[in-house]
Coordinates of C-alpha atoms in Angstrom, one line a residue:
X124 CA -86.4 30.8 -93.7
X125 CA -86.4 31.1 -96.7
X126 CA -89.2 29.1 -99.7
X127 CA -86.7 25.8 -100.1
X128 CA -86.6 25.5 -96.6
X129 CA -90.0 25.9 -95.9
X130 CA -90.7 23.2 -99.1
X131 CA -88.4 20.9 -96.6
X132 CA -90.2 21.3 -93.4
X133 CA -93.7 20.7 -94.9
X134 CA -92.3 17.3 -96.6
X135 CA -91.4 16.2 -93.6
X136 CA -94.5 16.8 -91.6
X137 CA -96.3 15.0 -94.5
X138 CA -93.8 11.7 -94.4
X139 CA -94.3 11.5 -90.5
X140 CA -98.1 12.1 -90.7
X141 CA -98.3 9.1 -93.2
X142 CA -96.1 7.3 -90.6
X143 CA -98.3 7.9 -88.0
X144 CA -101.1 6.5 -89.6
X145 CA -99.0 3.8 -90.7
X146 CA -98.0 2.5 -87.0
X147 CA -101.5 3.2 -86.0
X148 CA -103.1 1.3 -88.3
X149 CA -100.1 -1.8 -87.3
X150 CA -101.1 -0.8 -83.1
X151 CA -104.6 -1.5 -84.2
X152 CA -104.1 -4.7 -85.8
X153 CA -101.6 -5.8 -82.9
X154 CA -104.3 -5.3 -80.6
X155 CA -107.2 -6.9 -82.3
X156 CA -105.0 -10.4 -82.5
X157 CA -104.7 -10.1 -78.3
X158 CA -106.1 -12.9 -76.5
X159 CA -106.2 -13.6 -72.8
X160 CA -103.5 -16.0 -71.0
X161 CA -106.5 -19.1 -70.3
X162 CA -107.8 -19.3 -73.8
X163 CA -104.0 -19.6 -75.0
X164 CA -103.6 -22.4 -72.3
X165 CA -106.9 -24.1 -73.6
X166 CA -105.6 -24.0 -77.2
X167 CA -102.4 -25.5 -76.0
X168 CA -104.0 -28.0 -74.3
X169 CA -106.4 -29.1 -78.0
X170 CA -103.2 -29.1 -80.0
X171 CA -103.9 -26.1 -81.8
X172 CA -100.2 -24.2 -81.1
X173 CA -97.0 -24.6 -82.8
X174 CA -94.5 -22.1 -81.2
X175 CA -94.4 -19.6 -78.8
X176 CA -92.1 -16.7 -78.8
X177 CA -91.6 -15.0 -75.1
X178 CA -90.2 -11.6 -74.6
X179 CA -88.8 -9.8 -71.1
X180 CA -91.8 -7.7 -71.3
X181 CA -94.0 -10.6 -70.8
X182 CA -95.6 -10.8 -74.3
X183 CA -96.3 -14.2 -75.7
X184 CA -96.8 -14.7 -79.9
X185 CA -98.0 -17.6 -80.6
X186 CA -98.2 -19.1 -83.6
X187 CA -101.5 -21.5 -84.4
X188 CA -101.3 -24.4 -86.7
X189 CA -103.1 -22.8 -89.4
X190 CA -100.3 -20.3 -89.5
X191 CA -102.5 -17.5 -87.4
X192 CA -100.9 -15.6 -84.7
X193 CA -102.0 -14.4 -81.1
X194 CA -100.3 -12.5 -78.1
X195 CA -101.0 -13.0 -74.9
X196 CA -99.6 -11.3 -71.6
X197 CA -98.1 -12.9 -68.8
X198 CA -96.2 -10.8 -66.1
X199 CA -93.0 -9.0 -66.8
X200 CA -88.9 -10.5 -66.5
X201 CA -90.6 -14.1 -66.1
X202 CA -87.6 -16.3 -66.2
X203 CA -89.5 -19.2 -67.4
X204 CA -92.6 -18.8 -69.4
X205 CA -93.6 -22.7 -69.5
X206 CA -93.7 -23.3 -66.0
X207 CA -96.1 -20.6 -65.6
X208 CA -98.6 -21.8 -68.0
X209 CA -98.5 -25.3 -66.5
X210 CA -99.3 -23.5 -63.4
X211 CA -102.1 -22.0 -65.2
X212 CA -103.1 -25.4 -66.1
X213 CA -101.4 -26.4 -69.6
X214 CA -101.0 -30.0 -70.6
X215 CA -97.1 -30.5 -70.0
X216 CA -97.4 -33.3 -72.8
X217 CA -98.9 -30.4 -74.8
X218 CA -96.4 -28.4 -73.9
X219 CA -93.5 -30.5 -74.9
X220 CA -95.1 -30.4 -78.3
X221 CA -94.8 -26.9 -78.2
X222 CA -91.4 -25.4 -79.7
X223 CA -90.3 -22.0 -77.4
X224 CA -88.1 -19.3 -78.5
X225 CA -87.0 -16.3 -75.5
X226 CA -86.3 -13.3 -77.7
X227 CA -85.5 -9.7 -76.4
X228 CA -87.3 -6.3 -77.0
X229 CA -86.4 -4.4 -80.2
X230 CA -85.4 -1.1 -79.1
X231 CA -86.2 -0.1 -82.0
X232 CA -90.0 -0.8 -81.5
X233 CA -89.9 0.8 -78.2
X234 CA -88.6 4.0 -79.9
X235 CA -91.3 3.8 -82.9
X236 CA -94.0 3.6 -80.3
X237 CA -92.7 7.3 -78.2
X238 CA -92.7 8.5 -81.2
X239 CA -96.3 7.3 -82.5
X240 CA -97.6 8.5 -79.3
X241 CA -96.2 11.9 -79.6
X242 CA -95.8 12.4 -82.8
X243 CA -99.7 14.2 -83.3
X244 CA -98.8 16.6 -81.0
X245 CA -95.5 17.7 -83.2
X246 CA -97.9 17.8 -85.9
X247 CA -99.7 20.1 -84.5
X248 CA -97.1 22.4 -83.3
X249 CA -95.4 22.4 -86.6
X250 CA -98.6 23.9 -88.3
X251 CA -99.1 26.5 -86.0
X252 CA -95.2 27.6 -86.3
X253 CA -95.6 27.7 -90.0
X254 CA -99.0 29.6 -89.8
X255 CA -96.7 31.9 -87.6
X256 CA -94.3 32.5 -90.1
X257 CA -96.8 32.9 -92.9
X258 CA -98.6 35.7 -91.1
X259 CA -95.3 37.4 -89.9
X260 CA -93.4 37.2 -93.2
X261 CA -90.3 35.6 -94.2
X262 CA -87.8 38.4 -92.8
X263 CA -88.7 37.9 -89.3
X264 CA -88.7 35.5 -86.3
X265 CA -91.6 33.8 -84.8
X266 CA -93.8 36.1 -82.6
X267 CA -91.5 39.3 -83.2
X268 CA -94.5 41.5 -84.4
X269 CA -93.2 44.6 -82.7
X270 CA -89.8 44.7 -84.2
X271 CA -88.9 47.3 -86.7
X272 CA -88.3 45.6 -90.3
X273 CA -85.6 48.9 -90.8
X274 CA -82.6 47.9 -92.6
X275 CA -78.8 49.0 -91.6
X276 CA -76.1 50.1 -93.8
X277 CA -73.2 51.3 -92.0
X278 CA -71.3 54.0 -93.2
X279 CA -67.6 52.7 -93.2
X280 CA -67.8 52.0 -96.9
X281 CA -69.9 54.5 -98.7
X282 CA -71.6 53.3 -102.1
X283 CA -73.2 56.3 -102.8
X284 CA -72.1 59.8 -102.4
X285 CA -73.1 63.6 -103.8
X286 CA -70.7 62.8 -106.9
X287 CA -73.6 60.3 -107.7
X288 CA -76.1 62.8 -107.5
X289 CA -76.8 65.0 -110.5
X290 CA -79.4 67.8 -111.3
X291 CA -80.1 68.3 -107.6
X292 CA -77.5 70.9 -107.2
X293 CA -79.7 73.1 -104.5
X294 CA -81.0 70.5 -102.8
X295 CA -77.5 68.8 -102.1
X296 CA -76.6 72.4 -101.1
X297 CA -79.6 72.4 -98.3
X298 CA -78.1 68.9 -96.6
X299 CA -74.5 69.2 -96.5
X300 CA -75.1 71.3 -93.6
X301 CA -76.9 68.0 -92.2
X302 CA -74.1 66.1 -92.8
X303 CA -71.3 68.5 -91.3
X304 CA -73.3 68.5 -88.2
X305 CA -73.4 64.8 -88.2
X306 CA -69.2 65.1 -89.0
X307 CA -68.5 67.6 -86.2
X308 CA -71.7 68.2 -84.2
X309 CA -70.0 70.3 -81.8
X310 CA -69.2 73.2 -83.5
X311 CA -73.5 74.1 -84.2
X312 CA -73.3 72.9 -80.0
X313 CA -71.1 75.4 -78.9
X314 CA -72.9 78.4 -80.6
X315 CA -76.4 77.3 -78.7
X316 CA -77.6 75.9 -82.7
X317 CA -80.3 73.0 -83.0
X318 CA -80.0 71.0 -85.8
X319 CA -83.1 70.3 -88.0
X320 CA -84.6 66.8 -86.2
X321 CA -86.1 66.2 -89.9
X322 CA -85.7 66.6 -93.5
X323 CA -88.2 66.1 -95.6
X324 CA -87.6 65.3 -99.3
X325 CA -90.5 66.8 -101.7
X326 CA -90.4 66.0 -105.5
X327 CA -91.8 64.3 -108.5
X328 CA -91.5 60.5 -108.7
X329 CA -87.8 59.7 -110.3
X330 CA -86.3 62.9 -109.1
X331 CA -83.6 61.1 -107.0
X332 CA -85.0 61.5 -103.0
X333 CA -83.9 57.8 -101.7
X334 CA -81.3 58.4 -104.0
X335 CA -80.0 61.8 -102.4
X336 CA -80.5 60.6 -98.6
X337 CA -78.3 57.4 -99.3
X338 CA -75.6 60.2 -100.9
X339 CA -76.1 61.6 -97.2
X340 CA -75.4 58.7 -95.1
X341 CA -72.0 58.2 -97.4
X342 CA -70.9 61.7 -97.0
X343 CA -71.5 61.8 -93.3
X344 CA -70.2 58.1 -92.9
X345 CA -72.8 57.0 -90.2
X346 CA -75.0 54.1 -90.1
X347 CA -78.3 54.5 -92.0
X348 CA -81.8 52.8 -91.1
X349 CA -84.0 52.4 -94.3
X350 CA -87.2 51.5 -94.1
X351 CA -90.9 52.0 -95.7
X352 CA -93.4 53.9 -94.0
X353 CA -96.0 51.2 -95.9
X354 CA -93.6 48.7 -93.2
X355 CA -95.0 49.9 -89.8
X356 CA -98.5 49.0 -90.8
X357 CA -100.0 45.7 -89.9
X358 CA -103.2 43.8 -89.3
X359 CA -102.8 43.8 -85.4
X360 CA -103.0 46.4 -83.5
X361 CA -100.4 48.5 -82.0
X362 CA -97.8 46.5 -84.1
X363 CA -96.9 49.7 -86.0
X364 CA -96.5 51.6 -83.3
X365 CA -94.5 49.1 -81.8
X366 CA -92.4 48.8 -84.7
X367 CA -91.6 52.5 -84.4
X368 CA -90.6 52.2 -80.5
X369 CA -88.0 49.6 -81.9
X370 CA -87.2 51.8 -84.5
X371 CA -85.9 54.9 -82.7
X372 CA -84.5 52.7 -80.1
X373 CA -82.0 51.1 -82.4
X374 CA -81.2 54.5 -84.0
X375 CA -80.3 55.9 -80.6
X376 CA -78.0 53.0 -79.7
X377 CA -76.5 53.3 -82.9
X378 CA -76.4 57.6 -82.8
X379 CA -74.9 59.4 -84.7
X380 CA -76.7 57.9 -87.7
X381 CA -79.9 58.6 -89.8
X382 CA -83.0 57.1 -90.4
X383 CA -84.4 57.3 -93.4
X384 CA -88.5 56.6 -94.3
X385 CA -89.4 56.1 -97.7
X386 CA -92.9 57.2 -99.0
X387 CA -93.8 58.5 -95.5
X388 CA -97.3 59.5 -97.0
X389 CA -98.4 56.0 -96.4
X390 CA -98.6 56.5 -92.6
X391 CA -98.2 60.5 -92.4
X392 CA -101.4 61.4 -93.9
X393 CA -103.7 63.9 -92.2
X394 CA -105.4 62.0 -89.4
X395 CA -109.4 61.9 -89.0
X396 CA -109.7 61.2 -92.6
X397 CA -109.2 57.2 -92.5
X398 CA -112.1 54.7 -91.8
X399 CA -111.4 54.2 -88.3
X400 CA -111.2 57.7 -87.0
X401 CA -109.1 58.0 -84.4
X402 CA -108.9 54.6 -83.8
X403 CA -107.6 53.8 -87.1
X404 CA -103.9 51.3 -86.4
X405 CA -102.2 53.8 -89.0
X406 CA -103.0 56.7 -86.7
X407 CA -101.7 55.3 -84.1
X408 CA -98.3 54.7 -85.6
X409 CA -98.0 58.5 -86.8
X410 CA -98.7 59.5 -83.0
X411 CA -96.1 57.3 -82.0
X412 CA -93.8 58.6 -84.3
X413 CA -94.8 62.4 -83.5
X414 CA -93.7 61.3 -79.7
X415 CA -90.6 59.5 -80.7
X416 CA -89.7 62.9 -82.9
X417 CA -90.7 65.1 -79.5
X418 CA -88.4 63.1 -77.3
X419 CA -85.3 63.8 -79.3
X420 CA -82.4 65.6 -77.5
X421 CA -79.9 67.8 -78.9
X422 CA -77.1 65.2 -77.9
X423 CA -79.1 62.5 -79.9
X424 CA -77.4 63.1 -83.1
X425 CA -80.1 61.0 -84.6
X426 CA -81.8 62.8 -88.2
X427 CA -84.6 61.7 -89.7
X428 CA -84.9 62.0 -93.4
X429 CA -88.3 61.1 -95.2
X430 CA -89.1 61.5 -98.9
X431 CA -92.6 61.9 -100.2
X432 CA -93.7 63.3 -103.4
X433 CA -97.6 64.1 -101.4
X434 CA -96.8 66.6 -99.3
X435 CA -99.9 68.3 -99.2
X436 CA -101.6 65.0 -97.6
X437 CA -99.5 65.2 -94.5
X438 CA -100.3 66.0 -91.2
X439 CA -99.8 69.0 -90.3
X440 CA -98.6 68.3 -86.9
X441 CA -95.8 66.4 -88.6
X442 CA -94.3 69.4 -90.8
X443 CA -94.1 71.7 -88.0
X444 CA -91.0 73.2 -86.1
X445 CA -89.8 71.0 -84.6
X446 CA -90.1 67.7 -86.3
X447 CA -89.5 68.1 -90.1
X448 CA -88.0 71.0 -89.7
X449 CA -86.4 71.8 -93.3
X450 CA -88.5 71.3 -96.6
X451 CA -85.9 70.1 -99.4
X452 CA -87.5 70.5 -102.9
X453 CA -86.0 68.2 -105.9
X454 CA -88.1 70.1 -108.9
X455 CA -87.4 68.3 -112.4
X456 CA -83.7 69.2 -114.0
X457 CA -83.4 71.7 -116.2
X458 CA -80.8 70.9 -119.4
X459 CA -78.2 71.3 -117.5
X460 CA -79.2 69.1 -115.0
X461 CA -80.2 66.8 -117.5
X462 CA -76.8 66.5 -119.2
X463 CA -75.1 65.9 -115.9
X464 CA -77.7 63.2 -115.0
X465 CA -76.9 61.6 -118.0
X466 CA -73.0 62.1 -117.2
X467 CA -73.8 59.9 -114.2
X468 CA -75.5 57.3 -116.0
X469 CA -73.5 56.7 -118.4
X470 CA -70.4 56.2 -116.8
X471 CA -68.6 53.2 -117.8
X472 CA -70.7 52.6 -120.8
X473 CA -68.6 52.8 -124.0
X474 CA -70.2 55.6 -126.0
X475 CA -69.2 56.2 -129.7
X476 CA -67.8 59.2 -130.4
X477 CA -71.0 61.1 -132.4
X478 CA -72.6 61.1 -128.8
X479 CA -73.4 64.5 -128.2
X480 CA -75.2 64.2 -124.6
X481 CA -76.1 68.0 -124.5
X482 CA -78.3 67.3 -127.6
X483 CA -79.7 64.5 -125.6
X484 CA -80.3 66.7 -122.7
X485 CA -82.1 69.7 -124.9
X486 CA -84.1 66.9 -126.3
X487 CA -85.3 65.2 -123.0
X488 CA -87.4 68.4 -121.5
X489 CA -89.4 67.3 -118.6
X490 CA -87.4 64.0 -118.1
X491 CA -86.6 63.3 -114.3
X492 CA -83.1 61.0 -113.6
X493 CA -85.3 57.7 -113.7
X494 CA -86.3 58.7 -116.7
X495 CA -82.7 59.4 -118.5
X496 CA -81.6 56.4 -116.4
X497 CA -84.1 54.3 -118.4
X498 CA -82.8 56.1 -121.5
X499 CA -79.6 55.2 -121.0
X500 CA -80.5 51.6 -120.0
X501 CA -82.6 51.4 -123.4
X502 CA -80.0 52.5 -125.6
X503 CA -77.4 49.8 -124.3
X504 CA -80.2 46.9 -124.7
X505 CA -80.6 48.3 -128.5
X506 CA -76.9 48.8 -129.2
X507 CA -76.2 45.1 -127.4
X508 CA -79.5 44.0 -130.0
X509 CA -77.5 45.1 -132.9
X510 CA -74.5 43.1 -131.6
X511 CA -72.2 46.6 -131.6
X512 CA -69.5 47.1 -129.6
X513 CA -70.0 50.9 -128.6
X514 CA -73.6 53.1 -128.0
X515 CA -73.8 55.2 -131.0
X516 CA -76.2 58.6 -131.3
X517 CA -78.7 56.5 -133.3
X518 CA -79.4 54.5 -130.4
X519 CA -80.0 56.7 -128.5
X520 CA -82.3 58.3 -130.6
X521 CA -84.3 55.0 -131.1
X522 CA -84.0 54.6 -127.2
X523 CA -85.9 57.7 -127.0
X524 CA -88.3 57.3 -129.3
X525 CA -89.3 53.6 -127.6
X526 CA -89.1 55.3 -124.2
X527 CA -91.9 58.5 -124.9
X528 CA -94.1 56.7 -127.5
X529 CA -93.3 52.5 -127.4
X530 CA -91.8 50.4 -130.1
X531 CA -92.8 50.3 -133.7
X532 CA -95.6 47.9 -134.7
X533 CA -94.8 47.7 -138.2
X534 CA -96.8 44.4 -138.4
X535 CA -100.0 46.0 -137.8
X536 CA -102.0 46.0 -141.6
X537 CA -104.0 48.8 -142.1
X538 CA -106.3 49.1 -145.8
X539 CA -105.1 51.7 -147.6
X540 CA -108.5 54.1 -147.0
X541 CA -106.9 53.8 -143.5
X542 CA -103.6 54.8 -144.0
X543 CA -104.5 57.8 -146.1
X544 CA -106.9 59.1 -143.8
X545 CA -103.7 58.7 -140.7
X546 CA -101.3 60.6 -143.2
X547 CA -104.0 63.7 -143.4
X548 CA -104.3 63.5 -140.0
X549 CA -101.7 63.7 -138.9
X550 CA -100.4 66.0 -141.5
X551 CA -103.5 68.6 -140.7
X552 CA -101.7 68.4 -137.1
X553 CA -98.1 69.3 -138.2
X554 CA -99.1 72.1 -140.9
X555 CA -101.1 73.8 -137.9
X556 CA -98.5 73.5 -135.3
X557 CA -96.0 74.7 -137.7
X558 CA -98.2 77.8 -139.4
X559 CA -99.2 79.3 -135.9
X560 CA -96.6 81.2 -134.1
X561 CA -96.7 80.2 -130.5
X562 CA -96.4 76.5 -130.8
X563 CA -93.8 74.0 -130.5
X564 CA -91.4 73.3 -133.8
X565 CA -92.1 70.0 -135.4
X566 CA -89.7 67.4 -135.2
X567 CA -91.0 64.5 -137.1
X568 CA -94.4 63.1 -138.0
X569 CA -94.9 59.3 -138.5
X570 CA -98.3 57.2 -139.5
X571 CA -96.2 54.4 -138.3
X572 CA -98.3 53.0 -135.3
X573 CA -95.9 53.5 -132.1
X574 CA -97.6 52.4 -128.4
X575 CA -101.3 52.5 -128.3
X576 CA -101.3 55.3 -131.7
X577 CA -101.8 54.6 -135.2
X578 CA -99.9 58.1 -136.0
X579 CA -97.9 60.3 -134.0
X580 CA -96.4 64.1 -134.8
X581 CA -94.1 65.3 -132.3
X582 CA -93.1 68.7 -131.4
X583 CA -90.0 70.1 -129.2
X584 CA -90.0 73.3 -127.2
X585 CA -87.3 75.4 -127.6
X586 CA -86.3 75.9 -123.6
X587 CA -87.5 74.5 -120.3
X588 CA -90.1 77.4 -119.5
X589 CA -93.2 75.9 -117.5
X590 CA -95.3 79.0 -117.6
X591 CA -98.2 79.0 -120.4
X592 CA -99.8 82.3 -121.9
X593 CA -103.5 82.5 -122.9
X594 CA -102.4 83.0 -126.7
X595 CA -100.0 79.5 -126.5
X596 CA -102.7 77.8 -125.1
X597 CA -105.0 78.5 -128.1
X598 CA -102.9 77.8 -130.3
X599 CA -101.7 74.7 -128.6
X600 CA -105.8 74.0 -128.8
X601 CA -105.9 74.9 -132.4
X602 CA -103.0 72.2 -133.4
X603 CA -104.8 69.4 -131.4
X604 CA -108.1 70.1 -133.8
X605 CA -105.7 70.1 -136.6
X606 CA -106.0 66.5 -137.5
X607 CA -109.9 66.4 -137.2
X608 CA -109.6 69.4 -139.3
X609 CA -108.2 68.1 -141.9
X610 CA -110.3 64.9 -141.8
X611 CA -113.5 67.6 -142.6
X612 CA -111.6 69.4 -145.2
X613 CA -110.5 66.0 -147.2
X614 CA -113.3 63.7 -146.7
X615 CA -116.2 65.6 -145.8
X616 CA -116.6 63.1 -142.4
X617 CA -114.9 62.9 -139.3
X618 CA -113.9 59.6 -137.4
X619 CA -113.2 58.8 -133.8
X620 CA -109.4 59.2 -134.1
X621 CA -109.6 62.4 -132.3
X622 CA -111.6 61.5 -129.1
X623 CA -108.4 62.1 -127.6
X624 CA -107.9 65.0 -129.1
X625 CA -111.1 66.8 -127.9
X626 CA -111.1 65.2 -124.4
X627 CA -107.4 67.3 -123.9
X628 CA -108.6 70.4 -125.6
X629 CA -111.7 70.6 -123.5
X630 CA -110.4 69.9 -120.6
X631 CA -107.2 72.4 -121.2
X632 CA -110.1 75.2 -122.3
X633 CA -112.1 74.6 -118.9
X634 CA -109.0 74.8 -116.6
X635 CA -108.2 78.0 -118.6
X636 CA -111.7 79.3 -117.9
X637 CA -112.2 77.8 -114.1
X638 CA -108.6 77.9 -112.8
X639 CA -106.6 80.1 -115.2
X640 CA -108.6 83.1 -115.4
X641 CA -108.0 83.2 -118.9
X642 CA -112.1 84.1 -119.7
X643 CA -112.6 88.0 -120.5
X644 CA -116.2 87.2 -119.3
X645 CA -115.5 85.9 -115.9
X646 CA -112.1 87.4 -115.4
X647 CA -108.9 86.1 -112.5
X648 CA -111.1 83.5 -110.4
X649 CA -111.2 80.6 -109.6
X650 CA -114.0 78.2 -109.9
X651 CA -114.9 75.8 -108.0
X652 CA -113.0 73.9 -105.0
X653 CA -111.5 70.4 -105.3
X654 CA -112.4 68.0 -102.5
X655 CA -110.1 64.6 -101.9
X656 CA -110.4 61.8 -100.2
X657 CA -107.1 62.0 -97.9
X658 CA -106.5 58.8 -96.6
X659 CA -106.8 57.9 -100.8
X660 CA -105.2 60.5 -102.1
X661 CA -107.8 61.6 -104.4
X662 CA -110.0 64.2 -106.0
X663 CA -113.9 62.5 -105.4
X664 CA -115.4 65.8 -106.1
X665 CA -115.5 69.4 -106.6
X666 CA -117.7 71.8 -104.4
X667 CA -119.4 74.2 -106.4
X668 CA -119.2 78.0 -105.5
X669 CA -121.1 79.4 -108.3
X670 CA -124.7 79.4 -109.6
X671 CA -125.9 78.1 -112.3
X672 CA -126.2 81.5 -114.1
X673 CA -122.0 81.3 -113.6
X674 CA -122.2 77.7 -114.7
X675 CA -123.7 78.4 -118.0
X676 CA -120.9 81.0 -118.5
X677 CA -118.6 78.8 -117.9
X678 CA -120.1 76.3 -120.5
X679 CA -120.4 79.2 -122.9
X680 CA -116.7 79.9 -122.5
X681 CA -115.4 76.7 -123.0
X682 CA -117.3 76.3 -126.0
X683 CA -116.5 80.0 -127.2
X684 CA -112.4 78.5 -127.3
X685 CA -112.8 75.3 -128.7
X686 CA -114.9 76.7 -131.2
X687 CA -112.9 79.6 -132.0
X688 CA -109.6 77.5 -132.2
X689 CA -111.6 74.8 -134.3
X690 CA -112.3 77.4 -136.5
X691 CA -108.5 78.6 -136.7
X692 CA -107.3 74.8 -137.6
X693 CA -110.0 74.9 -140.5
X694 CA -108.6 78.3 -141.9
X695 CA -105.1 77.5 -141.9
X696 CA -105.4 74.0 -143.4
X697 CA -107.7 75.7 -146.3
X698 CA -104.7 78.3 -146.7
X699 CA -102.7 75.4 -146.6
X700 CA -104.3 72.8 -148.8
X701 CA -101.7 72.4 -151.8
X702 CA -98.9 71.5 -148.7
X703 CA -101.5 69.3 -146.7
X704 CA -101.6 67.4 -150.0
X705 CA -98.0 67.2 -150.4
X706 CA -97.5 65.9 -146.6
X707 CA -100.1 63.7 -146.7
X708 CA -99.2 62.0 -149.9
X709 CA -95.5 62.1 -149.1
X710 CA -96.4 60.6 -145.7
X711 CA -98.6 57.5 -147.3
X712 CA -94.8 57.1 -149.4
X713 CA -92.4 57.4 -146.9
X714 CA -94.4 56.7 -143.7
X715 CA -92.3 59.0 -141.6
X716 CA -90.8 62.7 -142.3
X717 CA -87.8 64.0 -140.6
X718 CA -87.6 68.1 -139.9
X719 CA -85.8 69.1 -142.3
X720 CA -88.2 67.1 -145.0
X721 CA -91.2 68.4 -143.5
X722 CA -89.8 71.9 -143.7
X723 CA -88.9 71.3 -147.4
X724 CA -92.3 70.4 -148.2
X725 CA -93.5 73.8 -146.3
X726 CA -91.5 75.6 -148.4
X727 CA -89.1 76.8 -145.6
X728 CA -85.4 76.4 -145.0
X729 CA -84.6 74.5 -142.5
X730 CA -82.4 76.2 -139.7
X731 CA -78.7 75.3 -140.3
X732 CA -77.2 72.4 -141.3
X733 CA -77.7 70.8 -138.4
X734 CA -78.6 67.2 -137.9
X735 CA -82.1 66.4 -136.6
X736 CA -82.4 66.4 -133.1
X737 CA -82.9 62.6 -131.5
X738 CA -86.6 62.1 -130.3
X739 CA -88.6 64.1 -128.6
X740 CA -89.8 65.2 -125.3
X741 CA -92.4 63.4 -123.0
X742 CA -93.6 66.4 -121.9
X743 CA -94.3 67.8 -125.2
X744 CA -95.1 65.5 -127.8
X745 CA -98.5 65.5 -129.6
X746 CA -99.6 62.1 -130.2
X747 CA -102.1 61.9 -132.7
X748 CA -104.6 60.1 -134.9
X749 CA -106.0 56.6 -133.8
X750 CA -105.5 58.3 -130.4
X751 CA -103.6 61.0 -128.7
X752 CA -102.4 61.6 -125.4
X753 CA -103.7 62.5 -122.4
X754 CA -101.7 64.9 -119.8
X755 CA -102.2 64.4 -116.2
X756 CA -104.5 67.5 -114.6
X757 CA -102.0 70.3 -113.2
X758 CA -102.9 73.5 -112.3
X759 CA -99.3 74.7 -114.0
X760 CA -98.4 71.9 -116.3
X761 CA -95.4 72.2 -118.2
X762 CA -97.4 71.8 -121.3
X763 CA -101.1 71.7 -122.5
X764 CA -100.6 68.3 -124.2
X765 CA -100.0 65.1 -123.2
X766 CA -97.6 62.3 -125.0
X767 CA -98.5 58.9 -123.7
X768 CA -100.5 57.6 -127.1
X769 CA -104.0 56.3 -126.1
X770 CA -106.3 54.6 -128.5
X771 CA -109.3 55.7 -130.2

C-alpha cells in the first residue's frame, strides 16, 4: 500500500465515522418521537391527528395539526390499519377525517440501518489493519513479520559486469573462481573440490564492494538476492531468525544463486557484547545465519557474499573455514586504478580535448571509487552551470577543489587586519613545507575561505606511498606549525587560528611515541591497549599497561617532538623573512597563488613547463588559517595531516 492509497483509506474511515454519527443521531431522534398505539387512538379521538402514513412493517407515522410527527407500531403486514385502529377504540367519524397513506418500505433505509449497525466494527477493524501496516512497513503484507525482505534480481539481463569494475584487478581475479563454479560446478565437484560457501568483501567505504558483488552475479548469470544486515533485525523477538530461514529457503529454491548481505557487521558483531546478553535479538539472528551456512551441502550451489568495512568486530564463528572461507580485500586504488575508474565513470560524457585523466588520477591520491564518481559528476555539474557542451579540464580542477574543500566563500567579509593575518599564516605554512626536505610539494596557497577554513595551503605527494618515516613526520609537524610561527614572528602574538594545527600535531606526536615506536628514550614499544565497545564499534578508552613514570616520559617525549618542530619552523621563517613578506603581500593582492607563481616568489625555477596540476588530494591537503583539517585515527595513515577544514 503506497502513501496515496493509505491517505484515501484514512479519508474513507473519517467519512464513515461521520456518517455513523449522523445516522446514530437520526435514529435516536426517531426513537424519541415514538408513542404507543393507545396514545395514538386517544389523539385521533380528540381530533389532533390530521394524517397517518402506514408501511408494511406496521409502522404508523402520524402527522398532528401542529405539524408534529409521532410514530406508533402495529403488527406487521397489516392489510387494513384503519380496522386495527377502530378495533382498538378509535372513533370511526374521526378516522374518516384522517388522511391515510399506505407506503412500501425503502430498501435504502434498510441498508443504511444495517451499515449503521456494523459500521463501528468495520472502523475498529480498519484502524487495527492500518496500525499493523505502519508497524510492518510499506513493503510488506500484514502479518508477514517473518518474511525475508531480500530483493531478487534475475541474471538474465545483467546490468553490471566485471567491465564496470575498475581499480580492483586482484579482487576480480579472486571472484572469478566463484563465477566459474556457478557456471560449471561439475568441473569442481568431479575433482572433490569444495567451493567457498561464503566470500567476505572487506574495504574502505566507497571502494566498490556492493558493485563487485553485483558484477559477480552479472557474470555468472544467476539470481541475486540482495539484503542489508539491518533488515534482519526488528523489534519483535524471533523475527530476524525467521527472515534468515525464509531467505535461505528462497535461495535453495532458486539455486544456483548468490546471496549478498551488505553491511553484515550490523548483525554479525561479536556475541556477548550486547545489552541483552545471549538473549539479544541480534545474536539470535546471527546464530540462525551460522546454522543455515552449516546446513549447506556441496550440491546446494548457493554462495553467500557479504560486505563490511569493519571486519575487526565480526564474530569469530562467522569467519571460520566452512562459513566465510575467503576474504577479498578492496584497498584504495593506486594511480593506475584511479585512472581506470575515471575512464569507467567518464563513459558517455562529452569530454573536451584538454582533459587528461592520468593527470586527474595523479592529483587524487587517497580517492576511492565513490570519490572519483562524485568528482566526475561534480565536473559535469560545473560545466552545465556554465552552459557548456563539453567538460573541460578546468571544470575538473574546480570540481576537485569543491570535493576536497567545498565551494569558495568569496562573499565572506573580513577586515584588512584579519586578511593580513591570514595571509602571513598561510605563507608561513607554505614556506616551511617548501623548505623542509621531507614534505610534499606545495601546489596552491589561498586566503579565500573554502568550506569551514579561512585559508588553505595545499600540498600534494609525489607518489601513493602509505609508509611514513620519522623524518617525514617531524617535517610535517613543523610545516603544520608554520602558520603559528609566522604569527609570532610578524605580529609578536598568536591567534586561535592554529587550534586544529595544534590538535593534529599533538595527536601525531603522541602516536609516534606510543604506537609507532619513534621515541629514542622509550624505544620500539607500544604503550596502552585500546578498549572498544564492540556492539557500537567505537573506542571507549585505553587500558594503561605502563607506570606513572613511563607516562611522564611519554608526555616529555611528545612535548619534545612538538617543541623541536616549532623551533625548527621559527628558524626556517626567520631565515626566509623576506620571502615570507613577499608571499604574504602577494596573497593579500591576488588572494590565490599557484605552484609556479609561488616558486617564482621563492626564487626557485618551476620544474618544467607543465601546467599546474588540478587540485590536491583529499588525503594530503593541508588546511590551515582559521581552521585546519583533522585526520581520523589510524595506526598507519597515508598522511599525518588531514584535509577537512574546521573552524578555529
